[in-house]
mmCIF file of C-alpha atoms and ligand atoms in Angstrom:
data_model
loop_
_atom_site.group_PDB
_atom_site.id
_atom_site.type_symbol
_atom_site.label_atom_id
_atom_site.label_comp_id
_atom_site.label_asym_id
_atom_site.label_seq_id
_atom_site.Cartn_x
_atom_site.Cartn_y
_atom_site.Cartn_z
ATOM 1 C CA UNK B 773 0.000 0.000 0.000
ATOM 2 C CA UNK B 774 1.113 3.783 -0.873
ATOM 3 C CA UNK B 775 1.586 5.271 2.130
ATOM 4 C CA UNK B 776 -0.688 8.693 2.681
ATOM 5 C CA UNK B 777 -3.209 10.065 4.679
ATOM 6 C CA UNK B 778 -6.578 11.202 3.916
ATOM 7 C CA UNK B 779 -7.591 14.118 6.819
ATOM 8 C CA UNK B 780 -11.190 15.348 7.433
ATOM 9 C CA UNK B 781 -11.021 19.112 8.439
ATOM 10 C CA UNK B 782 -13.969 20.255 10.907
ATOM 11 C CA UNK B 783 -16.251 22.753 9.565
ATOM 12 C CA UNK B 784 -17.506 25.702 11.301
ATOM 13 C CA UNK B 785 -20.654 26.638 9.055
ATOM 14 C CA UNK B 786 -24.321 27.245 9.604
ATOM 15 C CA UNK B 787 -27.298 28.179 7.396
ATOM 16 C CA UNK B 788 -25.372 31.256 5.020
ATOM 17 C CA UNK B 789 -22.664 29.056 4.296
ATOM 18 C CA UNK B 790 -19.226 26.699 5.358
ATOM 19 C CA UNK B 791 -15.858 27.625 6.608
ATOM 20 C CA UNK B 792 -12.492 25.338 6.899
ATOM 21 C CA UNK B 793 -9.466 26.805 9.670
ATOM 22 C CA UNK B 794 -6.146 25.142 8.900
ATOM 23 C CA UNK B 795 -4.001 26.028 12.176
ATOM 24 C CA UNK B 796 -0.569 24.703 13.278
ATOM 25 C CA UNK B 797 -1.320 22.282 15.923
ATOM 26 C CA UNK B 798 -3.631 19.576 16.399
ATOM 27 C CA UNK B 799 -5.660 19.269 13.317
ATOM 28 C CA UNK B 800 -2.574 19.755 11.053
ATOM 29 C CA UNK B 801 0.178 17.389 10.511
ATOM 30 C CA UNK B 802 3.058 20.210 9.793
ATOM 31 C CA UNK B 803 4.256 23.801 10.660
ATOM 32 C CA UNK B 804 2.989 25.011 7.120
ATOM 33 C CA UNK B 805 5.555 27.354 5.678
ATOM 34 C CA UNK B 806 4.148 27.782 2.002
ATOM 35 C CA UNK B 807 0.423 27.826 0.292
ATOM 36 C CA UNK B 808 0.208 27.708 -3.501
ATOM 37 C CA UNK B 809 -2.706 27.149 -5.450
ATOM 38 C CA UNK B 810 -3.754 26.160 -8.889
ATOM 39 C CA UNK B 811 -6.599 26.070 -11.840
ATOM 40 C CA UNK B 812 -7.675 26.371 -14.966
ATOM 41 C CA UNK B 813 -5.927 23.590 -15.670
ATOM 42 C CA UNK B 814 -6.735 21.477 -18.794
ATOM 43 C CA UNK B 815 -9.113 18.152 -18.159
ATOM 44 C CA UNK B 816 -6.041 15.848 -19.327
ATOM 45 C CA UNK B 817 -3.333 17.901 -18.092
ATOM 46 C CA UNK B 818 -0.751 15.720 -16.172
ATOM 47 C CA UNK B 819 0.860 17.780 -13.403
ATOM 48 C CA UNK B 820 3.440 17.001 -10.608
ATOM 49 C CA UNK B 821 6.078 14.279 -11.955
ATOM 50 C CA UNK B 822 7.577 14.821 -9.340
ATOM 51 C CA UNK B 823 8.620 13.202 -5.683
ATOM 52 C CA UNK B 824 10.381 15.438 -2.946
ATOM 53 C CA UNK B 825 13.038 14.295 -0.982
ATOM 54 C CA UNK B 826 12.371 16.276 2.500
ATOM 55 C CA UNK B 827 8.735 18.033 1.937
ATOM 56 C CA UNK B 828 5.660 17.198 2.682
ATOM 57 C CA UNK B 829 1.982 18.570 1.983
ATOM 58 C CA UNK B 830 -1.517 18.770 2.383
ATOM 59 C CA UNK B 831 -3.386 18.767 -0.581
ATOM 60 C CA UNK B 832 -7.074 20.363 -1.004
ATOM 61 C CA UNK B 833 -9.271 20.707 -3.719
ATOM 62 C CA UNK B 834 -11.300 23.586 -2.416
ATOM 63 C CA UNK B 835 -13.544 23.350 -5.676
ATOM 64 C CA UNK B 836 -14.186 20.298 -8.065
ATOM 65 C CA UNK B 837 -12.585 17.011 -8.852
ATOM 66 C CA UNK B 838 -9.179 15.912 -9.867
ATOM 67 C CA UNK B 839 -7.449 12.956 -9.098
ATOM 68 C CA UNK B 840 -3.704 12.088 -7.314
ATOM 69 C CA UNK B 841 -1.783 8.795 -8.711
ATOM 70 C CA UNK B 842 0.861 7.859 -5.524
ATOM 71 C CA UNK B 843 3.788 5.827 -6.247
ATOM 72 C CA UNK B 844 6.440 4.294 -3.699
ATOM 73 C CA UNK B 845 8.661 2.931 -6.198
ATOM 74 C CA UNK B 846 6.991 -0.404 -5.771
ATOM 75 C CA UNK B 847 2.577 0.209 -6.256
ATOM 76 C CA UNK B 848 0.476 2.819 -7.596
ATOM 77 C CA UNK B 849 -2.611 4.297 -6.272
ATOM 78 C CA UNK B 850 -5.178 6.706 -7.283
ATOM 79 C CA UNK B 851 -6.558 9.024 -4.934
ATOM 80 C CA UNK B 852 -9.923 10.942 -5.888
ATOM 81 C CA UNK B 853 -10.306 14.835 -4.475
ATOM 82 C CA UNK B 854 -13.640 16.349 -4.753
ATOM 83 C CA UNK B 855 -14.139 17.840 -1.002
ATOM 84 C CA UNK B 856 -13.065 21.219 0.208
ATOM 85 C CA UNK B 857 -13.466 19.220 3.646
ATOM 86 C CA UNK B 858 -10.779 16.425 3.095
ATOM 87 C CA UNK B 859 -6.779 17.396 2.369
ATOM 88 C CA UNK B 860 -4.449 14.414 1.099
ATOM 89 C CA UNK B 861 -1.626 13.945 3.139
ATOM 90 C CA UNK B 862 1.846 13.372 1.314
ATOM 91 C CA UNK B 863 4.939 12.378 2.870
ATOM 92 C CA UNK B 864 8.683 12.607 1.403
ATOM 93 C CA UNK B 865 9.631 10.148 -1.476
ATOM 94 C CA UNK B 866 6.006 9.576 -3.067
ATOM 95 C CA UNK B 867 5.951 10.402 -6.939
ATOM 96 C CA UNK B 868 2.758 11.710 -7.586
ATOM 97 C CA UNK B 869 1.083 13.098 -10.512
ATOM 98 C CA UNK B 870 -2.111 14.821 -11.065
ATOM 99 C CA UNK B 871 -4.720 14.676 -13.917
ATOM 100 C CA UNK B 872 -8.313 14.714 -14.459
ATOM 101 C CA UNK B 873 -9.408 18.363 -13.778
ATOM 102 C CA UNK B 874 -12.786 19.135 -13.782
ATOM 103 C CA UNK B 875 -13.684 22.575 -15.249
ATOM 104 C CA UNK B 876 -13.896 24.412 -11.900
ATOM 105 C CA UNK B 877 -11.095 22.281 -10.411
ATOM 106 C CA UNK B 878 -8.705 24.439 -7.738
ATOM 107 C CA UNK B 879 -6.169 22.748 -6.153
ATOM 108 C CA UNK B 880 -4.899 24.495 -2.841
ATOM 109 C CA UNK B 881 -1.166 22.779 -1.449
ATOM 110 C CA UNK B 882 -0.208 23.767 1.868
ATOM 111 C CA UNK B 883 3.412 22.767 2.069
ATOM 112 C CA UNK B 884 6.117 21.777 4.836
ATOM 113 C CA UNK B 885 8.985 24.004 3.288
ATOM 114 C CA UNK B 886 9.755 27.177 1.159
ATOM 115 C CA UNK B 887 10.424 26.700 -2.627
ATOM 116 C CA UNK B 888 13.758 24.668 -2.893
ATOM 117 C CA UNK B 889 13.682 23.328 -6.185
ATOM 118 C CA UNK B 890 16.944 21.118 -5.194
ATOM 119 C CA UNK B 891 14.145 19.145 -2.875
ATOM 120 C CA UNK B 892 12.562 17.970 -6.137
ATOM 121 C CA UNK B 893 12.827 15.059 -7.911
ATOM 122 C CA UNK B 894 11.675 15.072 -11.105
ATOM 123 C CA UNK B 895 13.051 12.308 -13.063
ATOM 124 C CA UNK B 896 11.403 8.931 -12.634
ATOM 125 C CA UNK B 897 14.343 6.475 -13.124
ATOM 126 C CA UNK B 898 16.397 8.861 -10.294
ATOM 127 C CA UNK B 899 13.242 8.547 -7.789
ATOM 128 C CA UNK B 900 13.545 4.488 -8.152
ATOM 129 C CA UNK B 901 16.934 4.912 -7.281
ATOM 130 C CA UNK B 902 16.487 7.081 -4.387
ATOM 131 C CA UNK B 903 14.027 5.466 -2.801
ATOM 132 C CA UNK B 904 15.414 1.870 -3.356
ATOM 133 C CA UNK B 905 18.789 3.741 -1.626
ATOM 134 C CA UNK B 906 17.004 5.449 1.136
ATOM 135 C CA UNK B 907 14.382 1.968 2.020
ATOM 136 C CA UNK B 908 18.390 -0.426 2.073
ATOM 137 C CA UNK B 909 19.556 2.555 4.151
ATOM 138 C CA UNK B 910 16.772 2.904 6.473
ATOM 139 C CA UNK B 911 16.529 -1.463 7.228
HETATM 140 P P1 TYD S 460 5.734 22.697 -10.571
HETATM 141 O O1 TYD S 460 6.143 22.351 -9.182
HETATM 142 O O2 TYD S 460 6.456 22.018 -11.692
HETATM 143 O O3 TYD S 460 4.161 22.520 -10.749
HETATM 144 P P2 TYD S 460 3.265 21.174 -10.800
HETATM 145 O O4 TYD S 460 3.867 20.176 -9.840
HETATM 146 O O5 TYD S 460 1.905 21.620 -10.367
HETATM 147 O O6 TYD S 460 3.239 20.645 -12.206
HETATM 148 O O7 TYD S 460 5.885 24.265 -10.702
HETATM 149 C C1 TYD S 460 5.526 24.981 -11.873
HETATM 150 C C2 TYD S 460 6.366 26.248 -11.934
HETATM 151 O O8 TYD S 460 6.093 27.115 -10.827
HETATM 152 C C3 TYD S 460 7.856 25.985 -11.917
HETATM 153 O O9 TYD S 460 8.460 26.893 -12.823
HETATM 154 C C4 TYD S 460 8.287 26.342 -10.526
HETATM 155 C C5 TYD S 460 7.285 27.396 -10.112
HETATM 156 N N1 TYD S 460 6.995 27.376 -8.669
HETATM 157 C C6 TYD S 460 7.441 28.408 -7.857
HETATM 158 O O10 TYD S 460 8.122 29.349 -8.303
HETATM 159 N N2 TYD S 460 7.142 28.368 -6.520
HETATM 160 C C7 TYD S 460 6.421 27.360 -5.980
HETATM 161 O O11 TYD S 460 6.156 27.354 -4.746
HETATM 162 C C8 TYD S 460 5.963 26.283 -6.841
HETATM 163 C C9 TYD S 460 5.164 25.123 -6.309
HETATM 164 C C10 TYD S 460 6.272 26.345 -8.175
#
């Protein structure tokens, strides 16, 4: 199994409307240090490629659908986002790539660390290696 976490935020809402507070502590699994945010993306865009050595996020999609495909280096999984409510939880070393955006799709990522672009990997063959490397290492 692809290791991640799927969180449920509480809502404070009542009869004009709903309301999500992400807060250091408790109810969030990181210090968040950067939010970024994206849309109008084309329906059969792939985005991501990538894995991150050290970071981790939360991933939201505050309005619409899209879906995450997760890979350890050894299984794939697919990971459907349609609820402002729910953030996917991503550790270090997890390729993951994005796709199927529906129209009104935004995707909000609240992330672990500023922009480091040496934190990225974005070559597939140099993930396997990593994180065969980093799983001997860690035995
Ligand atoms: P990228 O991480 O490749 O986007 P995605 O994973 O969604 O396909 O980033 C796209 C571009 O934006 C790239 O040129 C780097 C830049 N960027 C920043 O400058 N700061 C950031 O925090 C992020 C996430 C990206």
């Amino acid at each position: 199994m692809v290791k991640y976490d799927l969180l449920t935020f509480p809502v404070h809402g009542d009869h004009t409307g709903s309301l999500v507070a992400l807060e250091k502590g408790a109810d969030f699994p990181f210090d968040i240090k950067r939010v970024y945010y994206i849309w109008g993306t084309d329906k059969n865009a792939v985005r991501g490629k990538h894995a991150h050595r050290k970071l981790e996020q939360v991933i939201v999609c505050t309005s619409g659908s899209c879906d995450f495909i997760l890979d350890d280096g050894k299984e794939r999984t697919t990971v459907h986002l349609n609820s402002p409510v729910q953030g996917l939880h991503i550790k270090s070393n997890i390729w993951r790539e994005f796709t199927n955006f529906s129209p009104d799709c935004v995707v909000m990522v609240l992330a672990s660390e500023h922009y480091d672009e040496s934190d990225y990997i974005r070559d597939y063959q140099t993930f396997l290696a990593e994180v065969s490397t980093t799983k001997r290492e860690s035995r």
